[in-house]
Tab-separated table of C-alpha atoms and ligand atoms in Angstrom:
chain	number	residue	atom	x	y	z
A	10	MET	CA	5.132	26.070	-13.360
A	11	ASP	CA	7.869	23.186	-14.049
A	12	SER	CA	6.359	19.940	-12.743
A	13	HIS	CA	9.401	19.429	-10.386
A	14	LYS	CA	8.479	22.535	-8.457
A	15	LYS	CA	4.976	21.398	-7.586
A	16	LEU	CA	7.013	18.304	-5.587
A	17	LEU	CA	8.632	20.561	-3.610
A	18	LEU	CA	5.420	23.060	-2.831
A	19	ALA	CA	3.427	19.798	-2.178
A	20	ASN	CA	6.323	18.813	0.542
A	21	LYS	CA	6.053	21.856	2.164
A	22	ALA	CA	2.602	21.627	2.753
A	23	TRP	CA	2.797	17.844	3.359
A	24	ALA	CA	5.361	18.422	6.274
A	25	GLU	CA	3.191	21.493	7.732
A	26	GLU	CA	0.075	19.197	7.532
A	27	LYS	CA	1.765	16.310	9.389
A	28	LEU	CA	2.834	18.679	12.368
A	29	LYS	CA	-0.478	20.170	12.431
A	30	ILE	CA	-1.983	16.600	13.471
A	31	ARG	CA	0.928	15.635	15.521
A	32	PRO	CA	3.579	17.955	16.837
A	33	ASP	CA	6.123	15.130	17.540
A	34	PHE	CA	5.223	13.587	13.925
A	35	PHE	CA	8.932	13.937	12.874
A	36	SER	CA	10.853	14.243	15.652
A	37	ARG	CA	9.995	10.930	17.273
A	38	ASN	CA	11.310	9.031	14.255
A	39	VAL	CA	14.947	10.836	14.048
A	40	GLU	CA	16.779	8.875	16.220
A	41	THR	CA	15.859	5.444	15.513
A	42	GLN	CA	13.797	3.241	12.911
A	43	GLN	CA	11.779	0.328	14.456
A	44	PRO	CA	9.789	-0.792	11.218
A	45	GLU	CA	7.722	-4.281	11.551
A	46	PHE	CA	7.216	-5.067	7.916
A	47	MET	CA	9.615	-5.411	5.086
A	48	TRP	CA	8.330	-4.398	1.616
A	49	ILE	CA	9.763	-5.867	-1.766
A	50	GLY	CA	7.429	-4.050	-4.172
A	51	CYS	CA	7.759	-3.200	-7.819
A	52	SER	CA	8.994	0.009	-8.988
A	53	ASP	CA	5.807	0.896	-11.036
A	54	SER	CA	4.250	4.201	-9.821
A	55	ARG	CA	0.822	2.843	-9.480
A	56	VAL	CA	1.773	0.805	-6.589
A	57	PRO	CA	3.108	3.527	-3.588
A	58	ALA	CA	3.724	1.159	-0.973
A	59	GLU	CA	3.083	3.664	2.126
A	60	GLU	CA	-0.370	4.600	0.428
A	61	VAL	CA	-1.849	1.545	-0.052
A	62	THR	CA	-1.105	0.293	3.230
A	63	GLY	CA	-2.200	3.257	5.145
A	64	THR	CA	1.374	3.128	6.751
A	65	GLU	CA	3.236	6.146	8.146
A	66	PRO	CA	7.243	7.139	8.047
A	67	GLY	CA	8.757	4.592	10.399
A	68	GLU	CA	6.546	1.667	9.717
A	69	LEU	CA	7.899	-0.274	6.493
A	70	PHE	CA	11.785	-1.017	5.417
A	71	VAL	CA	11.331	-0.724	1.589
A	72	HIS	CA	13.055	-2.596	-1.748
A	73	ARG	CA	11.636	-1.872	-4.835
A	74	ASN	CA	12.410	-3.007	-8.210
A	75	VAL	CA	11.160	-4.116	-11.509
A	76	ALA	CA	8.636	-6.741	-11.167
A	77	ASN	CA	9.294	-7.106	-7.277
A	78	LEU	CA	11.972	-10.117	-7.619
A	79	VAL	CA	14.199	-11.746	-5.024
A	80	VAL	CA	17.258	-12.627	-6.993
A	81	HIS	CA	19.612	-14.401	-4.464
A	82	THR	CA	22.882	-12.790	-6.040
A	83	ASP	CA	21.214	-9.201	-6.028
A	84	LEU	CA	23.696	-7.638	-3.492
A	85	ASN	CA	21.212	-4.801	-3.289
A	86	LEU	CA	18.231	-6.679	-2.512
A	87	LEU	CA	20.376	-8.783	0.126
A	88	SER	CA	21.779	-5.909	1.752
A	89	VAL	CA	18.172	-4.552	2.483
A	90	LEU	CA	16.842	-7.865	3.838
A	91	GLN	CA	20.039	-8.501	5.774
A	92	TYR	CA	19.495	-5.329	7.775
A	93	ALA	CA	15.855	-6.170	7.780
A	94	VAL	CA	16.062	-9.278	9.721
A	95	GLN	CA	19.243	-9.057	11.643
A	96	VAL	CA	19.398	-5.475	12.887
A	97	LEU	CA	15.863	-4.353	12.385
A	98	LYS	CA	14.234	-7.617	13.613
A	99	VAL	CA	11.264	-7.300	11.216
A	100	LYS	CA	8.487	-9.574	11.819
A	101	HIS	CA	7.033	-9.739	8.472
A	102	ILE	CA	8.106	-9.451	4.797
A	103	ILE	CA	6.051	-8.630	2.095
A	104	VAL	CA	6.520	-9.238	-1.322
A	105	CYS	CA	4.043	-7.563	-3.269
A	106	GLY	CA	3.262	-7.731	-6.772
A	107	HIS	CA	0.497	-6.159	-8.779
A	108	TYR	CA	-1.837	-6.980	-11.966
A	109	ASN	CA	-0.852	-5.380	-15.479
A	110	CYS	CA	2.633	-5.609	-14.253
A	111	GLY	CA	4.801	-4.442	-17.228
A	112	GLY	CA	7.838	-6.617	-16.384
A	113	VAL	CA	5.768	-9.258	-16.119
A	114	LYS	CA	3.954	-8.848	-19.190
A	115	ASN	CA	7.271	-8.039	-21.157
A	116	ALA	CA	8.828	-11.291	-19.845
A	117	LEU	CA	5.731	-13.408	-21.573
A	118	THR	CA	6.771	-11.907	-24.827
A	119	ASN	CA	9.609	-12.396	-27.281
A	120	THR	CA	10.551	-8.845	-27.186
A	121	ASP	CA	14.324	-7.788	-27.277
A	122	LEU	CA	14.462	-5.242	-24.363
A	123	GLY	CA	18.636	-5.006	-24.011
A	124	LEU	CA	19.835	-4.811	-20.656
A	125	LEU	CA	16.159	-5.609	-19.357
A	126	ASN	CA	16.266	-9.091	-20.888
A	127	LYS	CA	18.691	-10.106	-18.104
A	128	TRP	CA	16.202	-8.970	-15.203
A	129	LEU	CA	13.162	-10.083	-16.836
A	130	ARG	CA	14.817	-13.816	-17.599
A	131	HIS	CA	13.927	-14.414	-13.965
A	132	ILE	CA	10.375	-14.125	-14.671
A	133	LYS	CA	10.838	-16.332	-17.806
A	134	ASP	CA	12.540	-18.927	-15.762
A	135	VAL	CA	9.033	-18.708	-13.281
A	136	TYR	CA	7.139	-19.277	-16.747
A	137	ARG	CA	8.910	-22.132	-17.695
A	138	LEU	CA	8.695	-23.785	-14.356
A	139	ASN	CA	5.049	-23.048	-14.360
A	140	ARG	CA	4.286	-23.520	-18.220
A	141	GLN	CA	1.779	-25.959	-18.058
A	142	GLU	CA	-0.792	-23.990	-15.701
A	143	VAL	CA	-0.129	-20.499	-17.316
A	144	GLU	CA	-0.937	-21.901	-21.098
A	145	SER	CA	-3.898	-23.737	-19.926
A	146	ILE	CA	-5.122	-20.135	-19.170
A	147	ALA	CA	-6.552	-19.193	-22.933
A	148	ASP	CA	-7.496	-15.520	-22.156
A	149	PRO	CA	-4.545	-13.046	-22.113
A	150	ALA	CA	-5.426	-11.004	-19.320
A	151	LEU	CA	-6.578	-13.718	-17.170
A	152	ARG	CA	-3.034	-15.503	-17.840
A	153	LEU	CA	-1.301	-12.367	-16.876
A	154	ASP	CA	-3.066	-11.938	-13.989
A	155	ARG	CA	-2.079	-15.550	-12.648
A	156	MET	CA	1.604	-15.207	-14.111
A	157	VAL	CA	1.923	-12.038	-11.477
A	158	GLU	CA	0.273	-14.210	-8.490
A	159	ILE	CA	2.777	-17.105	-9.532
A	160	ASN	CA	5.501	-14.651	-9.629
A	161	VAL	CA	4.813	-13.400	-5.803
A	162	ALA	CA	4.801	-16.840	-4.770
A	163	GLU	CA	8.104	-17.751	-6.472
A	164	GLN	CA	9.544	-14.724	-4.921
A	165	VAL	CA	8.203	-15.326	-1.480
A	166	HIS	CA	10.111	-19.177	-2.057
A	167	ASN	CA	13.329	-17.169	-3.208
A	168	LEU	CA	13.130	-15.543	0.219
A	169	ALA	CA	12.984	-18.537	2.223
A	170	GLN	CA	15.595	-20.118	0.470
A	171	THR	CA	18.251	-17.698	1.589
A	172	SER	CA	20.220	-18.228	4.680
A	173	ILE	CA	19.352	-14.921	6.266
A	174	VAL	CA	15.774	-16.108	6.784
A	175	GLN	CA	16.464	-19.623	7.116
A	176	LYS	CA	18.714	-18.799	10.322
A	177	ALA	CA	16.343	-16.046	11.615
A	178	TRP	CA	13.329	-18.954	11.255
A	179	VAL	CA	15.798	-21.636	13.212
A	180	THR	CA	17.072	-18.980	15.796
A	181	GLU	CA	14.128	-16.516	16.511
A	182	ASN	CA	11.111	-17.877	14.472
A	183	ARG	CA	10.655	-15.021	12.406
A	184	PRO	CA	9.881	-13.322	10.094
A	185	VAL	CA	6.776	-14.603	8.031
A	186	LEU	CA	6.625	-14.294	4.619
A	187	HIS	CA	3.732	-12.962	2.617
A	188	GLY	CA	2.790	-12.617	-0.909
A	189	TRP	CA	0.366	-10.248	-1.875
A	190	VAL	CA	-0.729	-8.877	-5.211
A	191	TYR	CA	-2.000	-5.443	-5.749
A	192	ASP	CA	-4.932	-5.107	-8.020
A	193	ILE	CA	-4.473	-1.475	-9.782
A	194	ARG	CA	-8.300	-1.794	-10.535
A	195	THR	CA	-9.822	-1.693	-7.431
A	196	GLY	CA	-6.913	-0.520	-5.400
A	197	LEU	CA	-7.160	-3.781	-2.898
A	198	LEU	CA	-4.562	-6.208	-2.020
A	199	LYS	CA	-5.139	-9.955	-2.003
A	200	GLU	CA	-3.037	-12.728	-0.246
A	201	VAL	CA	-1.316	-15.486	-2.681
A	202	ALA	CA	1.242	-17.002	-0.658
A	203	LEU	CA	2.198	-17.243	2.936
A	204	MET	CA	5.239	-18.914	4.475
A	205	THR	CA	5.587	-19.114	8.290
A	206	PRO	CA	9.186	-20.034	10.279
A	207	ASP	CA	7.896	-23.471	10.898
A	208	THR	CA	7.607	-24.526	6.847
A	209	LYS	CA	9.313	-27.060	5.851
A	210	LEU	CA	11.531	-26.374	2.780
A	211	ASP	CA	12.486	-28.574	-0.348
A	212	ASP	CA	15.484	-30.202	1.606
A	213	ILE	CA	17.406	-29.229	-1.725
A	214	TYR	CA	17.184	-25.440	-0.508
A	215	GLN	CA	17.663	-26.106	3.401
A	216	PHE	CA	21.094	-24.996	4.625
A	217	SER	CA	21.998	-26.845	7.913
A	218	PHE	CA	23.453	-24.132	10.413
A	219	ASP	CA	26.297	-24.895	13.049
A	220	LEU	CA	24.943	-22.283	15.547
A	221	ASN	CA	28.028	-22.362	17.817
A	222	GLY	CA	30.357	-22.341	14.745
A	223	ASN	CA	32.059	-19.064	12.916
A	224	HIS	CA	29.354	-19.211	10.031
B	314	CO	CO1	5.274	-4.473	-11.841
């Protein structure tokens, strides 16, 4: 059988199974969604957001890209973020990296990957900013683990530096930003960063809002 047909068959079985357990499993979510969480994860096939968090359709608003980056000029991510914060009014945003991330691993080398160089450059910038700590770790595997953690923390900061998040912090005291790392060796999540709405940001990045104005 063509391997893709297996997916379609599995889908039928999955839908039937869900309906057996809960007849309104699909119908309850048809009109609206009210997810409490936005998830920014890596595209890696080993880190399925819903599966590792035990969540069901309707619970996670998901954006995934190579190495779970929050790039402030990425219209795709920013559109998902704006919708999540301003329309869905999510309470939590989770940036989830994972150990043995190919994106982070490659960014630590000098390999030319063509177009990907431009995306991974953001991780090289994180490396440069934390060079002393990263290079103080002699073991290459441990060094990569730490870079994965630092990268996640940096992406959480990048989220906090957006006007979308800052405005919601000031006006609605949400969302809480979380940085997690998934361990593909154990299946467990580790918390590595947390920013609550009362976090004082570096004033270089803090916007002052005219809440009665037009912008
Ligand atoms: Co990855």
